[in-house]
Amino acid sequence: MVSNESLILVIEDQPDHRKSLIEILSFHGYRTLEAADGATGIRTLQEESPELVLLDLKLPDMDGLEVLRWVRSNMPEVPVVLISGYGTVAAAVEATKLGAVDFLEKPLRAERVLL
């Protein structure tokens, strides 16, 4: 379960979106980590063990679904929420089949992120 003091990893390649998410989460008491690509995100997961991952679908080095598959295989206890500006029903269904707990479309609203 994610509480207000939980450690959340934000994997998002767009600096403005990443910063915005981190500001929202920090304002509400969450501790945050950040990664701008999938490889850095996986490395951070291995080193820090966050309680939740907010994961962009489109990353510069790999597809967000690849990162989701890695998390499900290696750290199945960590919930992953996929985020995308290119949200489609097919992408949301695929993410859910792979184990994402939610799929959020950009632009993100603070109240939706905090649910």
N, CA, C and O atoms as CSV, one atom per row, in Angstrom:
chain,resi,resn,atom,element,x,y,z
A,1,MET,N,N,0.842,-1.184,0.000
A,1,MET,CA,C,0.000,0.000,0.000
A,1,MET,C,C,0.886,1.246,0.000
A,1,MET,O,O,1.908,1.292,0.684
A,2,VAL,N,N,0.495,2.220,-0.749
A,2,VAL,CA,C,1.273,3.451,-0.869
A,2,VAL,C,C,0.723,4.468,0.129
A,2,VAL,O,O,-0.459,4.811,0.092
A,3,SER,N,N,1.592,4.946,1.018
A,3,SER,CA,C,1.203,5.973,1.988
A,3,SER,C,C,1.872,7.290,1.602
A,3,SER,O,O,2.684,7.333,0.678
A,4,ASN,N,N,1.531,8.350,2.306
A,4,ASN,CA,C,2.080,9.666,1.970
A,4,ASN,C,C,3.583,9.770,2.125
A,4,ASN,O,O,4.179,10.710,1.600
A,5,GLU,N,N,4.218,8.850,2.818
A,5,GLU,CA,C,5.668,8.897,2.966
A,5,GLU,C,C,6.363,7.902,2.041
A,5,GLU,O,O,7.577,7.718,2.125
A,6,SER,N,N,5.606,7.268,1.169
A,6,SER,CA,C,6.154,6.264,0.266
A,6,SER,C,C,7.142,6.874,-0.721
A,6,SER,O,O,7.099,8.065,-1.030
A,7,LEU,N,N,8.028,6.017,-1.198
A,7,LEU,CA,C,9.011,6.402,-2.206
A,7,LEU,C,C,8.455,6.046,-3.584
A,7,LEU,O,O,8.153,4.883,-3.855
A,8,ILE,N,N,8.321,7.043,-4.446
A,8,ILE,CA,C,7.737,6.856,-5.774
A,8,ILE,C,C,8.777,7.200,-6.830
A,8,ILE,O,O,9.395,8.264,-6.789
A,9,LEU,N,N,8.958,6.285,-7.775
A,9,LEU,CA,C,9.869,6.502,-8.893
A,9,LEU,C,C,9.077,7.009,-10.094
A,9,LEU,O,O,8.122,6.366,-10.530
A,10,VAL,N,N,9.475,8.160,-10.624
A,10,VAL,CA,C,8.858,8.739,-11.815
A,10,VAL,C,C,9.815,8.517,-12.982
A,10,VAL,O,O,10.916,9.067,-13.004
A,11,ILE,N,N,9.389,7.704,-13.956
A,11,ILE,CA,C,10.186,7.458,-15.160
A,11,ILE,C,C,9.485,8.180,-16.307
A,11,ILE,O,O,8.475,7.710,-16.830
A,12,GLU,N,N,10.031,9.318,-16.683
A,12,GLU,CA,C,9.416,10.217,-17.671
A,12,GLU,C,C,10.524,10.959,-18.398
A,12,GLU,O,O,11.377,11.580,-17.763
A,13,ASP,N,N,10.520,10.899,-19.721
A,13,ASP,CA,C,11.598,11.526,-20.486
A,13,ASP,C,C,11.426,13.027,-20.681
A,13,ASP,O,O,12.415,13.727,-20.901
A,14,GLN,N,N,10.222,13.535,-20.609
A,14,GLN,CA,C,9.995,14.967,-20.818
A,14,GLN,C,C,10.228,15.710,-19.494
A,14,GLN,O,O,9.476,15.528,-18.537
A,15,PRO,N,N,11.274,16.549,-19.445
A,15,PRO,CA,C,11.641,17.215,-18.184
A,15,PRO,C,C,10.496,17.987,-17.524
A,15,PRO,O,O,10.346,17.936,-16.304
A,16,ASP,N,N,9.694,18.696,-18.307
A,16,ASP,CA,C,8.595,19.473,-17.725
A,16,ASP,C,C,7.553,18.575,-17.071
A,16,ASP,O,O,7.064,18.877,-15.982
A,17,HIS,N,N,7.213,17.476,-17.730
A,17,HIS,CA,C,6.237,16.542,-17.160
A,17,HIS,C,C,6.799,15.866,-15.916
A,17,HIS,O,O,6.100,15.706,-14.915
A,18,ARG,N,N,8.065,15.473,-15.987
A,18,ARG,CA,C,8.713,14.821,-14.839
A,18,ARG,C,C,8.733,15.769,-13.641
A,18,ARG,O,O,8.380,15.382,-12.527
A,19,LYS,N,N,9.145,17.005,-13.880
A,19,LYS,CA,C,9.214,18.004,-12.808
A,19,LYS,C,C,7.826,18.251,-12.213
A,19,LYS,O,O,7.683,18.340,-10.994
A,20,SER,N,N,6.826,18.362,-13.050
A,20,SER,CA,C,5.461,18.601,-12.589
A,20,SER,C,C,4.972,17.462,-11.695
A,20,SER,O,O,4.401,17.703,-10.632
A,21,LEU,N,N,5.195,16.230,-12.127
A,21,LEU,CA,C,4.799,15.073,-11.317
A,21,LEU,C,C,5.509,15.068,-9.971
A,21,LEU,O,O,4.886,14.833,-8.935
A,22,ILE,N,N,6.798,15.324,-9.987
A,22,ILE,CA,C,7.584,15.324,-8.754
A,22,ILE,C,C,7.103,16.435,-7.817
A,22,ILE,O,O,7.026,16.229,-6.606
A,23,GLU,N,N,6.784,17.595,-8.360
A,23,GLU,CA,C,6.281,18.694,-7.528
A,23,GLU,C,C,4.944,18.344,-6.884
A,23,GLU,O,O,4.734,18.612,-5.701
A,24,ILE,N,N,4.042,17.748,-7.653
A,24,ILE,CA,C,2.740,17.335,-7.114
A,24,ILE,C,C,2.940,16.333,-5.982
A,24,ILE,O,O,2.378,16.488,-4.898
A,25,LEU,N,N,3.736,15.317,-6.240
A,25,LEU,CA,C,3.952,14.265,-5.243
A,25,LEU,C,C,4.659,14.799,-4.002
A,25,LEU,O,O,4.259,14.487,-2.880
A,26,SER,N,N,5.692,15.591,-4.190
A,26,SER,CA,C,6.445,16.154,-3.061
A,26,SER,C,C,5.566,17.065,-2.213
A,26,SER,O,O,5.643,17.034,-0.985
A,27,PHE,N,N,4.742,17.867,-2.854
A,27,PHE,CA,C,3.843,18.768,-2.135
A,27,PHE,C,C,2.922,17.992,-1.199
A,27,PHE,O,O,2.558,18.479,-0.129
A,28,HIS,N,N,2.550,16.784,-1.611
A,28,HIS,CA,C,1.648,15.954,-0.812
A,28,HIS,C,C,2.389,14.976,0.099
A,28,HIS,O,O,1.780,14.053,0.640
A,29,GLY,N,N,3.682,15.169,0.270
A,29,GLY,CA,C,4.436,14.411,1.259
A,29,GLY,C,C,5.126,13.154,0.774
A,29,GLY,O,O,5.765,12.460,1.565
A,30,TYR,N,N,5.012,12.843,-0.508
A,30,TYR,CA,C,5.682,11.652,-1.032
A,30,TYR,C,C,7.155,11.941,-1.273
A,30,TYR,O,O,7.533,13.057,-1.629
A,31,ARG,N,N,7.968,10.932,-1.077
A,31,ARG,CA,C,9.381,11.025,-1.447
A,31,ARG,C,C,9.474,10.545,-2.891
A,31,ARG,O,O,8.757,9.623,-3.280
A,32,THR,N,N,10.340,11.151,-3.683
A,32,THR,CA,C,10.397,10.805,-5.103
A,32,THR,C,C,11.818,10.539,-5.579
A,32,THR,O,O,12.801,11.049,-5.041
A,33,LEU,N,N,11.869,9.723,-6.602
A,33,LEU,CA,C,13.077,9.483,-7.385
A,33,LEU,C,C,12.689,9.760,-8.824
A,33,LEU,O,O,11.508,9.725,-9.168
A,34,GLU,N,N,13.676,10.034,-9.668
A,34,GLU,CA,C,13.341,10.297,-11.063
A,34,GLU,C,C,14.323,9.633,-12.008
A,34,GLU,O,O,15.490,9.417,-11.682
A,35,ALA,N,N,13.812,9.317,-13.192
A,35,ALA,CA,C,14.627,8.759,-14.268
A,35,ALA,C,C,14.074,9.290,-15.584
A,35,ALA,O,O,12.861,9.423,-15.749
A,36,ALA,N,N,14.977,9.594,-16.528
A,36,ALA,CA,C,14.573,10.159,-17.815
A,36,ALA,C,C,14.498,9.113,-18.923
A,36,ALA,O,O,14.116,9.430,-20.050
A,37,ASP,N,N,14.860,7.868,-18.610
A,37,ASP,CA,C,14.790,6.807,-19.618
A,37,ASP,C,C,14.601,5.459,-18.920
A,37,ASP,O,O,14.719,5.354,-17.699
A,38,GLY,N,N,14.307,4.441,-19.714
A,38,GLY,CA,C,14.022,3.123,-19.164
A,38,GLY,C,C,15.189,2.473,-18.453
A,38,GLY,O,O,15.014,1.899,-17.378
A,39,ALA,N,N,16.379,2.551,-19.034
A,39,ALA,CA,C,17.554,1.915,-18.422
A,39,ALA,C,C,17.866,2.526,-17.061
A,39,ALA,O,O,18.163,1.807,-16.107
A,40,THR,N,N,17.798,3.847,-16.971
A,40,THR,CA,C,18.033,4.516,-15.689
A,40,THR,C,C,16.931,4.154,-14.702
A,40,THR,O,O,17.192,3.973,-13.513
A,41,GLY,N,N,15.718,4.049,-15.189
A,41,GLY,CA,C,14.604,3.648,-14.337
A,41,GLY,C,C,14.804,2.260,-13.755
A,41,GLY,O,O,14.592,2.058,-12.560
A,42,ILE,N,N,15.206,1.303,-14.575
A,42,ILE,CA,C,15.451,-0.063,-14.099
A,42,ILE,C,C,16.596,-0.076,-13.096
A,42,ILE,O,O,16.510,-0.742,-12.064
A,43,ARG,N,N,17.653,0.643,-13.385
A,43,ARG,CA,C,18.789,0.715,-12.453
A,43,ARG,C,C,18.345,1.312,-11.111
A,43,ARG,O,O,18.729,0.820,-10.050
A,44,THR,N,N,17.541,2.365,-11.167
A,44,THR,CA,C,17.043,2.995,-9.942
A,44,THR,C,C,16.139,2.036,-9.174
A,44,THR,O,O,16.201,1.979,-7.946
A,45,LEU,N,N,15.313,1.292,-9.874
A,45,LEU,CA,C,14.473,0.279,-9.226
A,45,LEU,C,C,15.323,-0.730,-8.465
A,45,LEU,O,O,15.009,-1.083,-7.328
A,46,GLN,N,N,16.387,-1.186,-9.087
A,46,GLN,CA,C,17.260,-2.175,-8.459
A,46,GLN,C,C,17.962,-1.610,-7.228
A,46,GLN,O,O,18.163,-2.323,-6.245
A,47,GLU,N,N,18.330,-0.345,-7.277
A,47,GLU,CA,C,19.104,0.271,-6.194
A,47,GLU,C,C,18.248,0.807,-5.054
A,47,GLU,O,O,18.696,0.815,-3.907
A,48,GLU,N,N,17.035,1.253,-5.336
A,48,GLU,CA,C,16.254,2.000,-4.342
A,48,GLU,C,C,14.976,1.319,-3.852
A,48,GLU,O,O,14.494,1.659,-2.772
A,49,SER,N,N,14.418,0.386,-4.591
A,49,SER,CA,C,13.185,-0.322,-4.213
A,49,SER,C,C,12.021,0.608,-3.850
A,49,SER,O,O,11.573,0.610,-2.704
A,50,PRO,N,N,11.531,1.389,-4.804
A,50,PRO,CA,C,10.393,2.267,-4.519
A,50,PRO,C,C,9.113,1.460,-4.290
A,50,PRO,O,O,9.023,0.291,-4.666
A,51,GLU,N,N,8.129,2.108,-3.667
A,51,GLU,CA,C,6.837,1.456,-3.415
A,51,GLU,C,C,5.880,1.582,-4.592
A,51,GLU,O,O,4.878,0.868,-4.647
A,52,LEU,N,N,6.170,2.481,-5.538
A,52,LEU,CA,C,5.302,2.704,-6.692
A,52,LEU,C,C,6.133,3.288,-7.823
A,52,LEU,O,O,7.090,4.025,-7.589
A,53,VAL,N,N,5.752,2.948,-9.063
A,53,VAL,CA,C,6.410,3.511,-10.243
A,53,VAL,C,C,5.358,4.196,-11.111
A,53,VAL,O,O,4.329,3.605,-11.437
A,54,LEU,N,N,5.629,5.450,-11.482
A,54,LEU,CA,C,4.854,6.148,-12.500
A,54,LEU,C,C,5.709,6.108,-13.758
A,54,LEU,O,O,6.805,6.670,-13.780
A,55,LEU,N,N,5.223,5.454,-14.797
A,55,LEU,CA,C,6.032,5.098,-15.960
A,55,LEU,C,C,5.432,5.626,-17.250
A,55,LEU,O,O,4.293,5.303,-17.590
A,56,ASP,N,N,6.192,6.433,-17.967
A,56,ASP,CA,C,5.760,6.934,-19.271
A,56,ASP,C,C,5.804,5.797,-20.289
A,56,ASP,O,O,6.710,4.964,-20.265
A,57,LEU,N,N,4.826,5.771,-21.171
A,57,LEU,CA,C,4.759,4.732,-22.198
A,57,LEU,C,C,5.840,4.898,-23.260
A,57,LEU,O,O,6.400,3.909,-23.734
A,58,LYS,N,N,6.137,6.134,-23.634
A,58,LYS,CA,C,7.121,6.409,-24.692
A,58,LYS,C,C,8.400,6.947,-24.065
A,58,LYS,O,O,8.419,8.061,-23.541
A,59,LEU,N,N,9.460,6.162,-24.118
A,59,LEU,CA,C,10.761,6.558,-23.584
A,59,LEU,C,C,11.786,6.536,-24.706
A,59,LEU,O,O,11.588,5.831,-25.695
A,60,PRO,N,N,12.870,7.281,-24.584
A,60,PRO,CA,C,13.829,7.373,-25.688
A,60,PRO,C,C,14.603,6.091,-25.969
A,60,PRO,O,O,14.998,5.855,-27.111
A,61,ASP,N,N,14.828,5.264,-24.961
A,61,ASP,CA,C,15.674,4.086,-25.159
A,61,ASP,C,C,14.911,2.774,-25.249
A,61,ASP,O,O,15.430,1.795,-25.786
A,62,MET,N,N,13.701,2.739,-24.737
A,62,MET,CA,C,12.891,1.525,-24.807
A,62,MET,C,C,11.436,1.895,-24.568
A,62,MET,O,O,11.128,2.962,-24.037
A,63,ASP,N,N,10.568,1.015,-24.962
A,63,ASP,CA,C,9.143,1.206,-24.758
A,63,ASP,C,C,8.824,1.042,-23.273
A,63,ASP,O,O,9.405,0.190,-22.602
A,64,GLY,N,N,7.903,1.855,-22.764
A,64,GLY,CA,C,7.503,1.730,-21.368
A,64,GLY,C,C,6.972,0.347,-21.034
A,64,GLY,O,O,7.110,-0.111,-19.899
A,65,LEU,N,N,6.359,-0.333,-22.016
A,65,LEU,CA,C,5.863,-1.687,-21.768
A,65,LEU,C,C,7.009,-2.659,-21.501
A,65,LEU,O,O,6.835,-3.626,-20.760
A,66,GLU,N,N,8.180,-2.414,-22.094
A,66,GLU,CA,C,9.358,-3.240,-21.796
A,66,GLU,C,C,9.773,-3.075,-20.342
A,66,GLU,O,O,10.114,-4.047,-19.669
A,67,VAL,N,N,9.741,-1.837,-19.865
A,67,VAL,CA,C,10.077,-1.579,-18.459
A,67,VAL,C,C,9.039,-2.248,-17.565
A,67,VAL,O,O,9.394,-2.856,-16.555
A,68,LEU,N,N,7.772,-2.145,-17.921
A,68,LEU,CA,C,6.705,-2.792,-17.160
A,68,LEU,C,C,6.927,-4.302,-17.093
A,68,LEU,O,O,6.784,-4.901,-16.027
A,69,ARG,N,N,7.274,-4.918,-18.217
A,69,ARG,CA,C,7.558,-6.364,-18.220
A,69,ARG,C,C,8.711,-6.693,-17.273
A,69,ARG,O,O,8.654,-7.682,-16.542
A,70,TRP,N,N,9.761,-5.861,-17.286
A,70,TRP,CA,C,10.908,-6.086,-16.404
A,70,TRP,C,C,10.472,-6.018,-14.938
A,70,TRP,O,O,10.852,-6.865,-14.130
A,71,VAL,N,N,9.674,-5.007,-14.607
A,71,VAL,CA,C,9.203,-4.857,-13.221
A,71,VAL,C,C,8.365,-6.061,-12.816
A,71,VAL,O,O,8.556,-6.608,-11.729
A,72,ARG,N,N,7.451,-6.478,-13.661
A,72,ARG,CA,C,6.590,-7.618,-13.331
A,72,ARG,C,C,7.418,-8.892,-13.129
A,72,ARG,O,O,7.093,-9.702,-12.261
A,73,SER,N,N,8.474,-9.076,-13.910
A,73,SER,CA,C,9.317,-10.272,-13.803
A,73,SER,C,C,10.257,-10.235,-12.610
A,73,SER,O,O,10.526,-11.269,-12.000
A,74,ASN,N,N,10.759,-9.055,-12.273
A,74,ASN,CA,C,11.814,-8.946,-11.269
A,74,ASN,C,C,11.375,-8.357,-9.933
A,74,ASN,O,O,11.993,-8.629,-8.904
A,75,MET,N,N,10.331,-7.566,-9.941
A,75,MET,CA,C,9.845,-6.923,-8.713
A,75,MET,C,C,8.316,-6.895,-8.741
A,75,MET,O,O,7.717,-5.819,-8.730
A,76,PRO,N,N,7.682,-8.066,-8.777
A,76,PRO,CA,C,6.234,-8.121,-8.979
A,76,PRO,C,C,5.404,-7.438,-7.894
A,76,PRO,O,O,4.227,-7.146,-8.106
A,77,GLU,N,N,6.007,-7.185,-6.742
A,77,GLU,CA,C,5.278,-6.533,-5.650
A,77,GLU,C,C,5.145,-5.019,-5.838
A,77,GLU,O,O,4.375,-4.375,-5.125
A,78,VAL,N,N,5.887,-4.446,-6.789
A,78,VAL,CA,C,5.875,-2.994,-6.999
A,78,VAL,C,C,4.784,-2.630,-8.013
A,78,VAL,O,O,4.852,-3.053,-9.167
A,79,PRO,N,N,3.779,-1.850,-7.595
A,79,PRO,CA,C,2.745,-1.435,-8.542
A,79,PRO,C,C,3.287,-0.409,-9.541
A,79,PRO,O,O,4.120,0.433,-9.205
A,80,VAL,N,N,2.794,-0.505,-10.772
A,80,VAL,CA,C,3.211,0.399,-11.845
A,80,VAL,C,C,1.971,1.061,-12.440
A,80,VAL,O,O,0.997,0.392,-12.786
A,81,VAL,N,N,2.026,2.390,-12.551
A,81,VAL,CA,C,0.988,3.159,-13.222
A,81,VAL,C,C,1.605,3.697,-14.501
A,81,VAL,O,O,2.598,4.423,-14.457
A,82,LEU,N,N,1.021,3.345,-15.640
A,82,LEU,CA,C,1.525,3.838,-16.925
A,82,LEU,C,C,0.892,5.189,-17.232
A,82,LEU,O,O,-0.289,5.407,-16.962
A,83,ILE,N,N,1.690,6.095,-17.799
A,83,ILE,CA,C,1.193,7.407,-18.207
A,83,ILE,C,C,1.585,7.647,-19.663
A,83,ILE,O,O,2.653,7.228,-20.110
A,84,SER,N,N,0.698,8.331,-20.395
A,84,SER,CA,C,1.005,8.564,-21.798
A,84,SER,C,C,0.198,9.720,-22.366
A,84,SER,O,O,-0.958,9.937,-22.003
A,85,GLY,N,N,0.828,10.441,-23.250
A,85,GLY,CA,C,0.141,11.463,-24.027
A,85,GLY,C,C,-0.444,10.875,-25.294
A,85,GLY,O,O,-1.128,11.563,-26.053
A,86,TYR,N,N,-0.175,9.611,-25.517
A,86,TYR,CA,C,-0.641,8.923,-26.721
A,86,TYR,C,C,-1.567,7.790,-26.335
A,86,TYR,O,O,-1.541,6.720,-26.944
A,87,GLY,N,N,-2.383,8.026,-25.324
A,87,GLY,CA,C,-3.233,6.971,-24.788
A,87,GLY,C,C,-4.240,6.464,-25.798
A,87,GLY,O,O,-4.977,7.236,-26.412
A,88,THR,N,N,-4.257,5.174,-25.954
A,88,THR,CA,C,-5.256,4.518,-26.777
A,88,THR,C,C,-5.850,3.391,-25.957
A,88,THR,O,O,-5.245,2.931,-24.989
A,89,VAL,N,N,-7.015,2.955,-26.338
A,89,VAL,CA,C,-7.641,1.836,-25.642
A,89,VAL,C,C,-6.745,0.608,-25.736
A,89,VAL,O,O,-6.598,-0.127,-24.760
A,90,ALA,N,N,-6.147,0.379,-26.900
A,90,ALA,CA,C,-5.272,-0.788,-27.081
A,90,ALA,C,C,-4.073,-0.735,-26.140
A,90,ALA,O,O,-3.699,-1.750,-25.552
A,91,ALA,N,N,-3.470,0.443,-25.994
A,91,ALA,CA,C,-2.315,0.579,-25.098
A,91,ALA,C,C,-2.726,0.351,-23.653
A,91,ALA,O,O,-2.005,-0.304,-22.900
A,92,ALA,N,N,-3.873,0.881,-23.259
A,92,ALA,CA,C,-4.353,0.697,-21.890
A,92,ALA,C,C,-4.651,-0.770,-21.608
A,92,ALA,O,O,-4.326,-1.276,-20.534
A,93,VAL,N,N,-5.267,-1.454,-22.566
A,93,VAL,CA,C,-5.564,-2.883,-22.403
A,93,VAL,C,C,-4.272,-3.680,-22.299
A,93,VAL,O,O,-4.151,-4.548,-21.434
A,94,GLU,N,N,-3.312,-3.399,-23.161
A,94,GLU,CA,C,-2.027,-4.106,-23.127
A,94,GLU,C,C,-1.316,-3.868,-21.797
A,94,GLU,O,O,-0.782,-4.804,-21.203
A,95,ALA,N,N,-1.307,-2.630,-21.333
A,95,ALA,CA,C,-0.660,-2.305,-20.054
A,95,ALA,C,C,-1.320,-3.061,-18.908
A,95,ALA,O,O,-0.634,-3.574,-18.024
A,96,THR,N,N,-2.640,-3.129,-18.920
A,96,THR,CA,C,-3.363,-3.848,-17.872
A,96,THR,C,C,-3.067,-5.339,-17.936
A,96,THR,O,O,-2.873,-5.976,-16.900
A,97,LYS,N,N,-3.030,-5.896,-19.127
A,97,LYS,CA,C,-2.695,-7.322,-19.283
A,97,LYS,C,C,-1.306,-7.627,-18.749
A,97,LYS,O,O,-1.064,-8.708,-18.212
A,98,LEU,N,N,-0.394,-6.673,-18.896
A,98,LEU,CA,C,0.982,-6.867,-18.431
A,98,LEU,C,C,1.143,-6.572,-16.944
A,98,LEU,O,O,2.217,-6.787,-16.384
A,99,GLY,N,N,0.082,-6.082,-16.300
A,99,GLY,CA,C,0.142,-5.900,-14.859
A,99,GLY,C,C,0.150,-4.482,-14.343
A,99,GLY,O,O,0.336,-4.275,-13.144
A,100,ALA,N,N,-0.047,-3.489,-15.206
A,100,ALA,CA,C,-0.139,-2.108,-14.714
A,100,ALA,C,C,-1.407,-1.971,-13.875
A,100,ALA,O,O,-2.446,-2.538,-14.214
A,101,VAL,N,N,-1.319,-1.222,-12.785
A,101,VAL,CA,C,-2.487,-1.044,-11.924
A,101,VAL,C,C,-3.400,0.073,-12.416
A,101,VAL,O,O,-4.563,0.152,-12.018
A,102,ASP,N,N,-2.871,0.940,-13.287
A,102,ASP,CA,C,-3.684,2.022,-13.844
A,102,ASP,C,C,-2.985,2.571,-15.085
A,102,ASP,O,O,-1.806,2.306,-15.319
A,103,PHE,N,N,-3.730,3.336,-15.871
A,103,PHE,CA,C,-3.214,3.957,-17.086
A,103,PHE,C,C,-3.761,5.374,-17.118
A,103,PHE,O,O,-4.969,5.571,-17.249
A,104,LEU,N,N,-2.882,6.364,-16.998
A,104,LEU,CA,C,-3.286,7.770,-16.971
A,104,LEU,C,C,-2.874,8.471,-18.255
A,104,LEU,O,O,-1.780,8.252,-18.775
A,105,GLU,N,N,-3.771,9.323,-18.761
A,105,GLU,CA,C,-3.465,10.090,-19.966
A,105,GLU,C,C,-2.980,11.487,-19.606
A,105,GLU,O,O,-3.491,12.119,-18.681
A,106,LYS,N,N,-1.978,11.960,-20.358
A,106,LYS,CA,C,-1.504,13.334,-20.220
A,106,LYS,C,C,-2.460,14.241,-20.985
A,106,LYS,O,O,-3.055,13.798,-21.967
A,107,PRO,N,N,-2.624,15.462,-20.578
A,107,PRO,CA,C,-1.969,16.084,-19.429
A,107,PRO,C,C,-2.568,15.554,-18.131
A,107,PRO,O,O,-3.772,15.317,-18.036
A,108,LEU,N,N,-1.711,15.374,-17.144
A,108,LEU,CA,C,-2.136,14.828,-15.863
A,108,LEU,C,C,-2.649,15.934,-14.955
A,108,LEU,O,O,-2.070,17.018,-14.877
A,109,ARG,N,N,-3.740,15.639,-14.275
A,109,ARG,CA,C,-4.266,16.556,-13.269
A,109,ARG,C,C,-3.857,16.032,-11.899
A,109,ARG,O,O,-3.839,14.821,-11.679
A,110,ALA,N,N,-3.533,16.925,-10.986
A,110,ALA,CA,C,-3.049,16.543,-9.654
A,110,ALA,C,C,-4.002,15.580,-8.972
A,110,ALA,O,O,-3.558,14.593,-8.385
A,111,GLU,N,N,-5.299,15.841,-9.033
A,111,GLU,CA,C,-6.251,14.974,-8.333
A,111,GLU,C,C,-6.263,13.560,-8.905
A,111,GLU,O,O,-6.520,12.607,-8.168
A,112,ARG,N,N,-5.997,13.403,-10.177
A,112,ARG,CA,C,-5.952,12.064,-10.797
A,112,ARG,C,C,-4.671,11.336,-10.400
A,112,ARG,O,O,-4.700,10.131,-10.152
A,113,VAL,N,N,-3.559,12.044,-10.336
A,113,VAL,CA,C,-2.281,11.445,-9.946
A,113,VAL,C,C,-2.350,10.943,-8.514
A,113,VAL,O,O,-1.763,9.910,-8.192
A,114,LEU,N,N,-3.051,11.653,-7.657
A,114,LEU,CA,C,-3.076,11.336,-6.231
A,114,LEU,C,C,-4.086,10.267,-5.855
A,114,LEU,O,O,-4.135,9.877,-4.689
A,115,LEU,N,N,-4.886,9.778,-6.776
A,115,LEU,CA,C,-5.864,8.726,-6.454
A,115,LEU,C,C,-5.222,7.440,-6.034
A,115,LEU,O,O,-5.919,6.471,-5.735
